[in-house]
C-alpha positions as YAML, in Angstrom:
chain: A
units: angstrom
residues:
- id: 1
  name: MET
  ca: [15.15, 25.00, -20.00]
- id: 2
  name: GLN
  ca: [16.26, 21.37, -20.24]
- id: 3
  name: HIS
  ca: [13.60, 18.79, -21.14]
- id: 4
  name: LEU
  ca: [13.41, 15.25, -19.52]
- id: 5
  name: THR
  ca: [11.85, 12.37, -20.83]
- id: 6
  name: ARG
  ca: [8.59, 10.98, -19.75]
- id: 7
  name: THR
  ca: [11.34, 7.44, -18.29]
- id: 8
  name: ALA
  ca: [13.33, 9.72, -17.16]
- id: 9
  name: VAL
  ca: [11.21, 11.91, -15.01]
- id: 10
  name: VAL
  ca: [9.57, 8.81, -13.60]
- id: 11
  name: ARG
  ca: [12.67, 7.06, -12.51]
- id: 12
  name: ALA
  ca: [13.74, 10.66, -10.85]
- id: 13
  name: CYS
  ca: [10.10, 10.72, -9.10]
- id: 14
  name: ALA
  ca: [10.65, 6.39, -8.06]
- id: 15
  name: ALA
  ca: [14.46, 6.93, -6.29]
- id: 16
  name: LEU
  ca: [13.50, 10.58, -4.93]
- id: 17
  name: GLY
  ca: [10.61, 8.84, -3.20]
- id: 18
  name: LEU
  ca: [12.18, 5.94, -2.27]
- id: 19
  name: ALA
  ca: [14.77, 7.30, -0.40]
- id: 20
  name: LEU
  ca: [12.77, 9.39, 1.74]
- id: 21
  name: VAL
  ca: [11.21, 6.05, 3.36]
- id: 22
  name: LEU
  ca: [14.58, 4.97, 3.89]
- id: 23
  name: THR
  ca: [16.25, 8.01, 5.22]
- id: 24
  name: GLY
  ca: [13.04, 8.86, 7.28]
- id: 25
  name: CYS
  ca: [14.85, 12.81, 6.18]
- id: 26
  name: GLU
  ca: [12.22, 15.74, 5.63]
- id: 27
  name: MET
  ca: [12.22, 17.27, 2.03]
- id: 28
  name: PRO
  ca: [11.89, 20.52, 1.67]
- id: 29
  name: THR
  ca: [8.72, 22.58, 0.48]
- id: 30
  name: GLY
  ca: [8.94, 24.36, -3.07]
- id: 31
  name: ILE
  ca: [10.54, 21.33, -4.97]
- id: 32
  name: THR
  ca: [9.67, 21.20, -8.94]
- id: 33
  name: ILE
  ca: [10.65, 19.16, -11.03]
- id: 34
  name: PRO
  ca: [12.68, 20.57, -14.09]
- id: 35
  name: GLY
  ca: [11.23, 20.22, -17.75]
- id: 36
  name: LEU
  ca: [8.46, 19.07, -16.17]
- id: 37
  name: PRO
  ca: [5.31, 21.17, -16.48]
- id: 38
  name: ASP
  ca: [2.80, 22.70, -13.87]
- id: 39
  name: SER
  ca: [4.86, 20.09, -11.00]
- id: 40
  name: GLY
  ca: [3.59, 21.53, -7.48]
- id: 41
  name: PRO
  ca: [5.41, 21.80, -4.63]
- id: 42
  name: ILE
  ca: [6.26, 18.96, -2.59]
- id: 43
  name: THR
  ca: [6.24, 19.18, 1.26]
- id: 44
  name: SER
  ca: [7.12, 16.75, 4.35]
- id: 45
  name: THR
  ca: [5.15, 14.82, 6.18]
- id: 46
  name: GLY
  ca: [8.18, 13.49, 8.69]
- id: 47
  name: GLY
  ca: [9.79, 11.27, 6.11]
- id: 48
  name: LEU
  ca: [7.25, 8.99, 6.14]
- id: 49
  name: PRO
  ca: [4.69, 8.86, 2.50]
- id: 50
  name: THR
  ca: [0.51, 10.16, 3.05]
- id: 51
  name: ALA
  ca: [-1.80, 10.03, 1.00]
- id: 52
  name: ARG
  ca: [-2.32, 13.79, 1.19]
- id: 53
  name: THR
  ca: [1.33, 15.24, 0.23]
- id: 54
  name: PRO
  ca: [0.46, 17.41, -2.43]
- id: 55
  name: GLY
  ca: [2.05, 17.22, -6.03]
- id: 56
  name: ALA
  ca: [1.03, 17.43, -9.46]
- id: 57
  name: PRO
  ca: [-2.27, 16.20, -10.08]
- id: 58
  name: THR
  ca: [-2.32, 12.85, -12.72]
- id: 59
  name: LEU
  ca: [-5.12, 12.66, -14.96]
- id: 60
  name: PRO
  ca: [-7.27, 9.44, -15.55]
- id: 61
  name: THR
  ca: [-5.75, 6.72, -17.81]
- id: 62
  name: GLY
  ca: [-6.52, 3.44, -18.34]
- id: 63
  name: GLY
  ca: [-8.23, 1.22, -15.68]
- id: 64
  name: ALA
  ca: [-12.72, 0.67, -15.89]
- id: 65
  name: THR
  ca: [-14.13, 3.30, -14.39]
- id: 66
  name: VAL
  ca: [-16.53, 2.13, -11.49]
- id: 67
  name: LYS
  ca: [-18.62, 4.57, -9.87]
- id: 68
  name: GLY
  ca: [-21.04, 3.56, -7.15]
- id: 69
  name: GLU
  ca: [-20.89, 1.96, -3.58]
- id: 70
  name: SER
  ca: [-22.79, -1.03, -4.87]
- id: 71
  name: ALA
  ca: [-20.39, -1.22, -7.27]
- id: 72
  name: VAL
  ca: [-17.02, -0.69, -5.38]
- id: 73
  name: ARG
  ca: [-18.69, -3.07, -2.14]
- id: 74
  name: PRO
  ca: [-17.28, -6.40, -3.47]
- id: 75
  name: LEU
  ca: [-13.58, -5.13, -4.60]
- id: 76
  name: ALA
  ca: [-13.35, -3.62, -1.55]
- id: 77
  name: THR
  ca: [-14.57, -6.33, 0.34]
- id: 78
  name: ALA
  ca: [-12.18, -8.51, -1.15]
- id: 79
  name: ALA
  ca: [-8.84, -6.28, -0.64]
- id: 80
  name: ALA
  ca: [-10.04, -5.79, 2.90]
- id: 81
  name: THR
  ca: [-10.02, -9.42, 3.54]
- id: 82
  name: LYS
  ca: [-6.69, -9.81, 2.24]
- id: 83
  name: GLU
  ca: [-5.10, -7.33, 4.61]
- id: 84
  name: GLY
  ca: [-7.35, -8.55, 7.07]
- id: 85
  name: LEU
  ca: [-9.12, -5.32, 7.69]
- id: 86
  name: PRO
  ca: [-12.84, -4.22, 8.19]
- id: 87
  name: THR
  ca: [-14.71, -4.05, 5.59]
- id: 88
  name: SER
  ca: [-17.00, -1.88, 6.82]
- id: 89
  name: LEU
  ca: [-13.76, 0.65, 7.68]
- id: 90
  name: VAL
  ca: [-12.09, 0.44, 4.05]
- id: 91
  name: LEU
  ca: [-16.18, 1.47, 2.96]
- id: 92
  name: ALA
  ca: [-15.64, 4.38, 5.30]
- id: 93
  name: VAL
  ca: [-12.22, 5.54, 3.54]
- id: 94
  name: VAL
  ca: [-13.52, 5.23, 0.29]
- id: 95
  name: ALA
  ca: [-16.50, 7.08, 0.47]
- id: 96
  name: GLN
  ca: [-14.86, 9.88, 2.46]
- id: 97
  name: GLU
  ca: [-11.92, 10.12, 0.21]
- id: 98
  name: SER
  ca: [-13.76, 9.55, -2.94]
- id: 99
  name: ALA
  ca: [-17.37, 8.98, -2.63]
- id: 100
  name: PHE
  ca: [-16.88, 5.63, -4.55]
- id: 101
  name: ASP
  ca: [-15.45, 6.95, -7.84]
- id: 102
  name: SER
  ca: [-12.77, 5.27, -8.93]
- id: 103
  name: ARG
  ca: [-11.68, 8.28, -11.48]
- id: 104
  name: ALA
  ca: [-11.69, 10.64, -8.27]
- id: 105
  name: VAL
  ca: [-8.63, 13.04, -8.74]
- id: 106
  name: SER
  ca: [-7.78, 15.08, -5.74]
- id: 107
  name: ALA
  ca: [-5.99, 19.24, -5.95]
- id: 108
  name: ALA
  ca: [-3.59, 18.11, -4.38]
- id: 109
  name: GLY
  ca: [-2.82, 15.05, -7.03]
- id: 110
  name: ALA
  ca: [-4.56, 11.89, -5.13]
- id: 111
  name: GLN
  ca: [-5.69, 9.18, -7.31]
- id: 112
  name: GLY
  ca: [-8.52, 6.86, -7.44]
- id: 113
  name: LEU
  ca: [-10.50, 5.30, -4.78]
- id: 114
  name: MET
  ca: [-8.66, 5.62, -1.97]
- id: 115
  name: GLN
  ca: [-6.87, 8.68, -3.17]
- id: 116
  name: LEU
  ca: [-3.47, 7.44, -3.45]
- id: 117
  name: MET
  ca: [-0.59, 9.93, -3.77]
- id: 118
  name: PRO
  ca: [2.25, 9.13, -6.76]
- id: 119
  name: GLY
  ca: [4.76, 8.89, -3.54]
- id: 120
  name: THR
  ca: [2.72, 6.44, -2.05]
- id: 121
  name: VAL
  ca: [2.15, 4.48, -4.91]
- id: 122
  name: THR
  ca: [6.03, 4.31, -5.60]
- id: 123
  name: HIS
  ca: [6.33, 3.10, -1.27]
- id: 124
  name: ILE
  ca: [3.62, 0.16, -1.57]
- id: 125
  name: ASN
  ca: [5.06, -0.69, -5.08]
- id: 126
  name: SER
  ca: [8.45, -0.99, -3.52]
- id: 127
  name: ALA
  ca: [7.22, -2.74, 0.08]
- id: 128
  name: SER
  ca: [4.88, -4.96, -0.76]
- id: 129
  name: SER
  ca: [4.13, -7.56, -2.88]
- id: 130
  name: VAL
  ca: [0.71, -5.31, -4.50]
- id: 131
  name: LYS
  ca: [2.06, -4.01, -7.63]
- id: 132
  name: ILE
  ca: [0.39, -0.72, -8.52]
- id: 133
  name: VAL
  ca: [0.86, 0.09, -12.50]
- id: 134
  name: ASP
  ca: [-2.92, 2.02, -12.98]
- id: 135
  name: PRO
  ca: [-4.46, 3.52, -9.54]
- id: 136
  name: PHE
  ca: [-7.02, 3.96, -11.21]
- id: 137
  name: ASP
  ca: [-8.03, 0.50, -11.66]
- id: 138
  name: PRO
  ca: [-10.38, 0.03, -8.64]
- id: 139
  name: ALA
  ca: [-9.20, -3.31, -7.77]
- id: 140
  name: GLN
  ca: [-5.41, -2.19, -8.13]
- id: 141
  name: ASN
  ca: [-6.21, 1.05, -5.84]
- id: 142
  name: LEU
  ca: [-8.22, -1.12, -3.57]
- id: 143
  name: ALA
  ca: [-5.54, -3.42, -3.03]
- id: 144
  name: GLY
  ca: [-2.68, -1.05, -2.84]
- id: 145
  name: GLY
  ca: [-4.73, 1.24, -0.01]
- id: 146
  name: CYS
  ca: [-5.75, -2.11, 1.77]
- id: 147
  name: TRP
  ca: [-1.77, -2.93, 2.13]
- id: 148
  name: TYR
  ca: [-1.18, 0.82, 3.47]
- id: 149
  name: LEU
  ca: [-3.61, 1.65, 5.52]
- id: 150
  name: ARG
  ca: [-2.54, -1.51, 7.44]
- id: 151
  name: TRP
  ca: [0.90, -0.79, 7.52]
- id: 152
  name: VAL
  ca: [0.45, 2.40, 9.19]
- id: 153
  name: LYS
  ca: [-1.70, 1.13, 11.26]
- id: 154
  name: GLY
  ca: [1.78, -1.23, 11.86]
- id: 155
  name: GLN
  ca: [3.77, 1.82, 12.69]
- id: 156
  name: VAL
  ca: [1.49, 3.27, 15.34]
- id: 157
  name: PRO
  ca: [3.29, 3.39, 18.63]
- id: 158
  name: THR
  ca: [0.67, 1.16, 20.53]
- id: 159
  name: ALA
  ca: [2.43, 1.19, 23.61]
- id: 160
  name: LYS
  ca: [2.44, 4.66, 23.60]
- id: 161
  name: VAL
  ca: [-1.23, 5.51, 22.81]
- id: 162
  name: ALA
  ca: [-4.84, 4.76, 24.72]
- id: 163
  name: ALA
  ca: [-6.24, 1.07, 24.53]
- id: 164
  name: GLY
  ca: [-8.87, 1.55, 21.73]
- id: 165
  name: GLU
  ca: [-7.99, 4.42, 19.93]
- id: 166
  name: GLU
  ca: [-4.87, 2.80, 17.95]
- id: 167
  name: TRP
  ca: [-7.62, 2.98, 14.85]
- id: 168
  name: LYS
  ca: [-7.68, 6.57, 15.32]
- id: 169
  name: PHE
  ca: [-3.92, 7.67, 15.46]
- id: 170
  name: ALA
  ca: [-3.88, 5.13, 11.88]
- id: 171
  name: LEU
  ca: [-5.88, 6.97, 10.25]
- id: 172
  name: ALA
  ca: [-4.37, 10.08, 11.49]
- id: 173
  name: GLY
  ca: [-1.07, 8.60, 10.18]
- id: 174
  name: TYR
  ca: [-3.16, 7.98, 6.17]
- id: 175
  name: ASN
  ca: [-4.42, 11.79, 6.15]
- id: 176
  name: ALA
  ca: [-1.23, 13.93, 7.68]
- id: 177
  name: GLY
  ca: [1.33, 10.84, 7.45]
- id: 178
  name: ILE
  ca: [2.53, 8.40, 9.80]
- id: 179
  name: GLY
  ca: [5.71, 10.50, 10.98]
- id: 180
  name: ARG
  ca: [4.03, 13.72, 11.70]
- id: 181
  name: VAL
  ca: [1.31, 11.76, 14.23]
- id: 182
  name: LYS
  ca: [4.49, 9.92, 15.91]
- id: 183
  name: GLY
  ca: [6.04, 13.74, 16.27]
- id: 184
  name: ALA
  ca: [2.74, 14.59, 18.13]
- id: 185
  name: ILE
  ca: [2.11, 11.59, 20.25]
- id: 186
  name: ASP
  ca: [6.00, 11.66, 21.44]
- id: 187
  name: LYS
  ca: [4.89, 15.66, 21.58]
- id: 188
  name: ALA
  ca: [1.58, 14.99, 23.91]
- id: 189
  name: LEU
  ca: [3.24, 13.31, 26.26]
- id: 190
  name: ALA
  ca: [6.18, 15.42, 26.62]
- id: 191
  name: GLY
  ca: [3.66, 17.37, 28.00]
- id: 192
  name: ALA
  ca: [2.12, 15.11, 30.15]
- id: 193
  name: PRO
  ca: [3.91, 13.07, 32.67]
- id: 194
  name: ARG
  ca: [0.99, 12.15, 34.54]
- id: 195
  name: ASP
  ca: [-0.02, 9.37, 32.23]
- id: 196
  name: PRO
  ca: [2.78, 7.02, 29.79]
- id: 197
  name: ARG
  ca: [0.03, 6.80, 26.70]
- id: 198
  name: ALA
  ca: [-1.67, 9.59, 24.31]
- id: 199
  name: SER
  ca: [-5.43, 9.81, 23.66]
- id: 200
  name: TRP
  ca: [-6.56, 10.98, 20.63]
- id: 201
  name: ALA
  ca: [-7.88, 14.18, 22.30]
- id: 202
  name: ASP
  ca: [-4.43, 15.26, 23.48]
- id: 203
  name: VAL
  ca: [-2.74, 14.96, 20.29]
- id: 204
  name: ALA
  ca: [-5.23, 15.48, 17.79]
- id: 205
  name: THR
  ca: [-4.30, 19.63, 18.48]
- id: 206
  name: ARG
  ca: [-1.32, 18.69, 17.29]
- id: 207
  name: LEU
  ca: [-2.11, 18.16, 13.89]
- id: 208
  name: PRO
  ca: [-3.02, 19.77, 11.28]
- id: 209
  name: ALA
  ca: [-7.29, 20.67, 10.94]
- id: 210
  name: GLU
  ca: [-7.91, 18.94, 8.11]
- id: 211
  name: THR
  ca: [-6.74, 15.78, 9.85]
- id: 212
  name: GLN
  ca: [-8.93, 17.04, 13.03]
- id: 213
  name: ARG
  ca: [-11.67, 16.40, 11.22]
- id: 214
  name: TYR
  ca: [-10.55, 13.68, 8.97]
- id: 215
  name: VAL
  ca: [-10.62, 10.93, 11.76]
- id: 216
  name: PRO
  ca: [-13.89, 12.07, 13.34]
- id: 217
  name: ALA
  ca: [-15.64, 11.83, 9.88]
- id: 218
  name: ILE
  ca: [-13.71, 8.53, 9.21]
- id: 219
  name: VAL
  ca: [-15.42, 7.01, 12.80]
- id: 220
  name: THR
  ca: [-18.60, 8.43, 12.22]
- id: 221
  name: ARG
  ca: [-19.06, 6.48, 8.56]
- id: 222
  name: TRP
  ca: [-17.47, 3.41, 10.00]
- id: 223
  name: ASP
  ca: [-20.38, 3.22, 12.43]
- id: 224
  name: LYS
  ca: [-22.54, 3.77, 9.69]
- id: 225
  name: TYR
  ca: [-21.16, 0.58, 8.10]
- id: 226
  name: GLY
  ca: [-21.40, -1.05, 11.22]
- id: 227
  name: ARG
  ca: [-17.96, -1.65, 13.68]
...
């Protein structure tokens, strides 16, 4: 098998991730990168990045280790304030995603406090002023995750969803991919001409079971932290 240098692999992954964001094309499953051991399948979520797209886990590298809500809260507050997000919402996402452990790595390869996938990091670095060099660095991860959460919220077609439920759709997009969520909204509306706007209940059953559990779990935590 031909072996690629680390630089070549990184460049190839970055180019592939950017192409998906720009073209909105579906990526077939079962793709592997030659010369990169243990690379897992990459699945599609409507052509836009998601914090949950499966990939090869990456072990923690640099960055300070931060654990516990009290240690994360000031960093989360700063990142949330910069992006105009409720701190309580960001805390709810971090609690659900990583249990306030900055070194957390999921089986799918999501990294850090807000569990960002490598493809999501590529999107953040290319589309925003935020630069994530080390996703395990607490401040970088929170800055990127908050920007991405706000970006996903901005992609929600507000004219098509029930008033007051926009954040539920944004959280679904953070988990399952905003492209998939938009498609589910359109399908729900196609089957319900009686109402020009889709409720979360109309759309939830058209999304993955994980996402159906994820959104109410975040909302419950958000209520705990105070909306």
